[in-house]
Amino acid sequence: MNTFQKFSEKILLEIDKRKIDHVPRWKFMVKNLLFWSAFVIALIFGALSFAIIFFVLSNGDFDLYSHLPPSRFLFFIQSIPFFWLGFLGIFLGLSILFFRVTKKGYRFSLSLVFGVVLGMSILFGALLHLNGESKDLERFLSTPFRDIYPPSEDRRKDRWMNPQEGFLAGDITQKSKNTVEIKDFLRNIWEVDISDADIIPGPETLDENRIRVIGRVEKPGKFIAEKVLPWEKPKGMGNHNGFGMFFERRPPPKETSENFPYF
Amino acid sequence: MIHHFSEIPDEKVAFQARTQKEAFAELVDRYESRLLRYITRISSLSSAEAEETLQEVFIKLWQNINEYDQEQKFSSWIYRIAHNETISAFRKKISRGEEQKLSIDDEMVQKVCSSISVEKEVDENITKEQVHSVLKTIPEKYKEVLVLRFLEGYSYGEISDILSVPEGTVATLLSRAKDAFQKTSKRRKFFNFFSFSS
């Protein structure tokens, strides 16, 4: 017996002495499965974050930023969904981490994993948003953080409850040719004169339940509209207009005797 | 029952080691000296500490043999265990405030010397002591890739499996290791110009 053999015997004796056994194969399989599951869950939360970011940005009133107080810069800063960007960052980081600790995850470079995870989050997030799920998602996921970070919808309502500044929004209760009656978020009733207003993107806006109005207060309860817009951007893939959804869609020119001979 | 493992590749012996102690002992026999040398090369552990670390490597091998995937090269897998155990032992040593510098043996100096293709402007009187002194000063993380590449002879893919890093990172580490070697040697004016053979 040479020293080479002695060492292997010594190891086996030590194993017997410490009563060490093989770790069962199923434990390794479960461990790997857990890492993959954690990766998928983190990826799902990343996609949910993206869907909410899409929703917040697409409903961020960017189409009217020139009208909005107090300054454009401040408005942009207030419109960036930092909370959800942070949420996204955490879950992107976790999904990368969980992927890297899977059995063969180390073989892929960090930049490649980051790119793929980011791409998948954007893709699934965009699909959720285009499918109209993002608003409910934000409301649901915001619930535990409501005190520190109210849903964008609530912050937006605050912005549009400023009739003295020229911003009014509410639900249509009645409508006629030149006026609509709306109930604002504090349940006040307003008669809105729309006879000279641009209705964006078109007359169908008045078929919406909730609208935004830019204009001025003529007297208590009476508002003269300059622009009327839907509260929400159209839902659904067919109604979206790519990045155009962030910007003002001009209505068709009004029909007058000059451009419409049958007027 | 007599077992003859001599002609059987490591991967198959590792599979049999799940159920047969003789197969496990065969793996210990095959890797004992290689791993002991590797451990001492990448750490400043004394021979007694290195042997203790080696024992822990084989105990980890015994414990985790069911994790081994036969698609992977066995030597890469066991070297990874050895790498992790050595790093762990090395960190313990550092936390005790003991010597942190890696040891560099003559063979390493010899191999690095032979892997440097010296060209026209080089001082032909390069001594082993000079290479040794350069190697002593380059960061330790680079030394390990130099050991695996030039002394253990592993490919980039195998080093990637051992260190659990992407192949691109292995290439970067090796390139930086060579740069570090070059800069240090230039600073010391041992060589005016040299390049590593691939």
XYZ file of C-alpha atoms in Angstrom, chain B residues 46-128:
83
model
C 1.195 25.634 4.236
C 1.482 22.008 3.165
C -0.471 20.890 6.245
C -3.209 23.468 5.554
C -3.261 22.525 1.874
C -3.669 18.861 2.776
C -6.484 19.761 5.157
C -8.142 21.761 2.378
C -7.665 18.855 -0.009
C -9.391 16.552 2.462
C -12.349 18.960 2.564
C -12.397 19.006 -1.241
C -12.817 15.232 -1.377
C -15.399 15.262 1.400
C -17.356 17.870 -0.597
C -16.954 15.641 -3.633
C -18.422 12.710 -1.680
C -21.317 14.809 -0.410
C -22.159 16.402 -3.750
C -21.414 13.570 -6.154
C -25.132 13.413 -7.065
C -24.917 16.963 -8.353
C -22.320 16.046 -10.938
C -23.637 16.271 -14.480
C -21.863 13.803 -16.781
C -22.131 16.268 -19.673
C -19.560 18.399 -17.871
C -15.893 17.464 -17.752
C -15.219 15.896 -14.356
C -11.837 17.543 -13.925
C -13.413 20.999 -14.388
C -16.035 20.141 -11.788
C -13.599 18.895 -9.146
C -11.256 21.811 -9.811
C -14.199 24.121 -9.170
C -14.754 22.462 -5.788
C -11.044 22.807 -5.076
C -11.111 26.456 -6.164
C -14.048 27.238 -3.861
C -12.574 25.360 -0.897
C -9.183 27.002 -1.367
C -10.701 30.473 -1.593
C -12.675 29.719 1.550
C -9.572 28.482 3.423
C -7.572 31.411 2.085
C -10.175 33.915 3.310
C -10.193 32.305 6.727
C -6.457 32.721 6.793
C -6.725 36.372 5.781
C -9.363 36.982 8.458
C -6.876 35.636 10.996
C -4.428 38.267 9.729
C -1.965 35.771 8.359
C 0.184 36.001 5.235
C -1.854 36.860 2.143
C 0.600 36.535 -0.710
C 0.290 33.564 -3.006
C 3.209 31.261 -3.295
C 4.948 30.880 -6.612
C 6.825 27.700 -7.296
C 9.703 27.134 -9.681
C 7.555 25.243 -12.146
C 5.254 28.208 -12.500
C 8.180 30.504 -13.164
C 9.540 28.008 -15.692
C 6.211 27.717 -17.508
C 5.620 31.440 -17.603
C 9.154 31.927 -18.919
C 8.551 29.423 -21.678
C 5.199 30.973 -22.547
C 6.811 34.326 -23.111
C 8.131 34.571 -26.624
C 11.005 36.905 -26.262
C 11.666 39.059 -29.280
C 14.475 41.141 -30.655
C 14.724 43.907 -28.080
C 14.645 41.670 -25.103
C 17.414 41.444 -22.651
C 18.562 37.886 -23.117
C 19.726 37.568 -19.574
C 16.287 37.206 -18.054
C 16.577 35.271 -14.879
C 14.042 33.093 -13.166
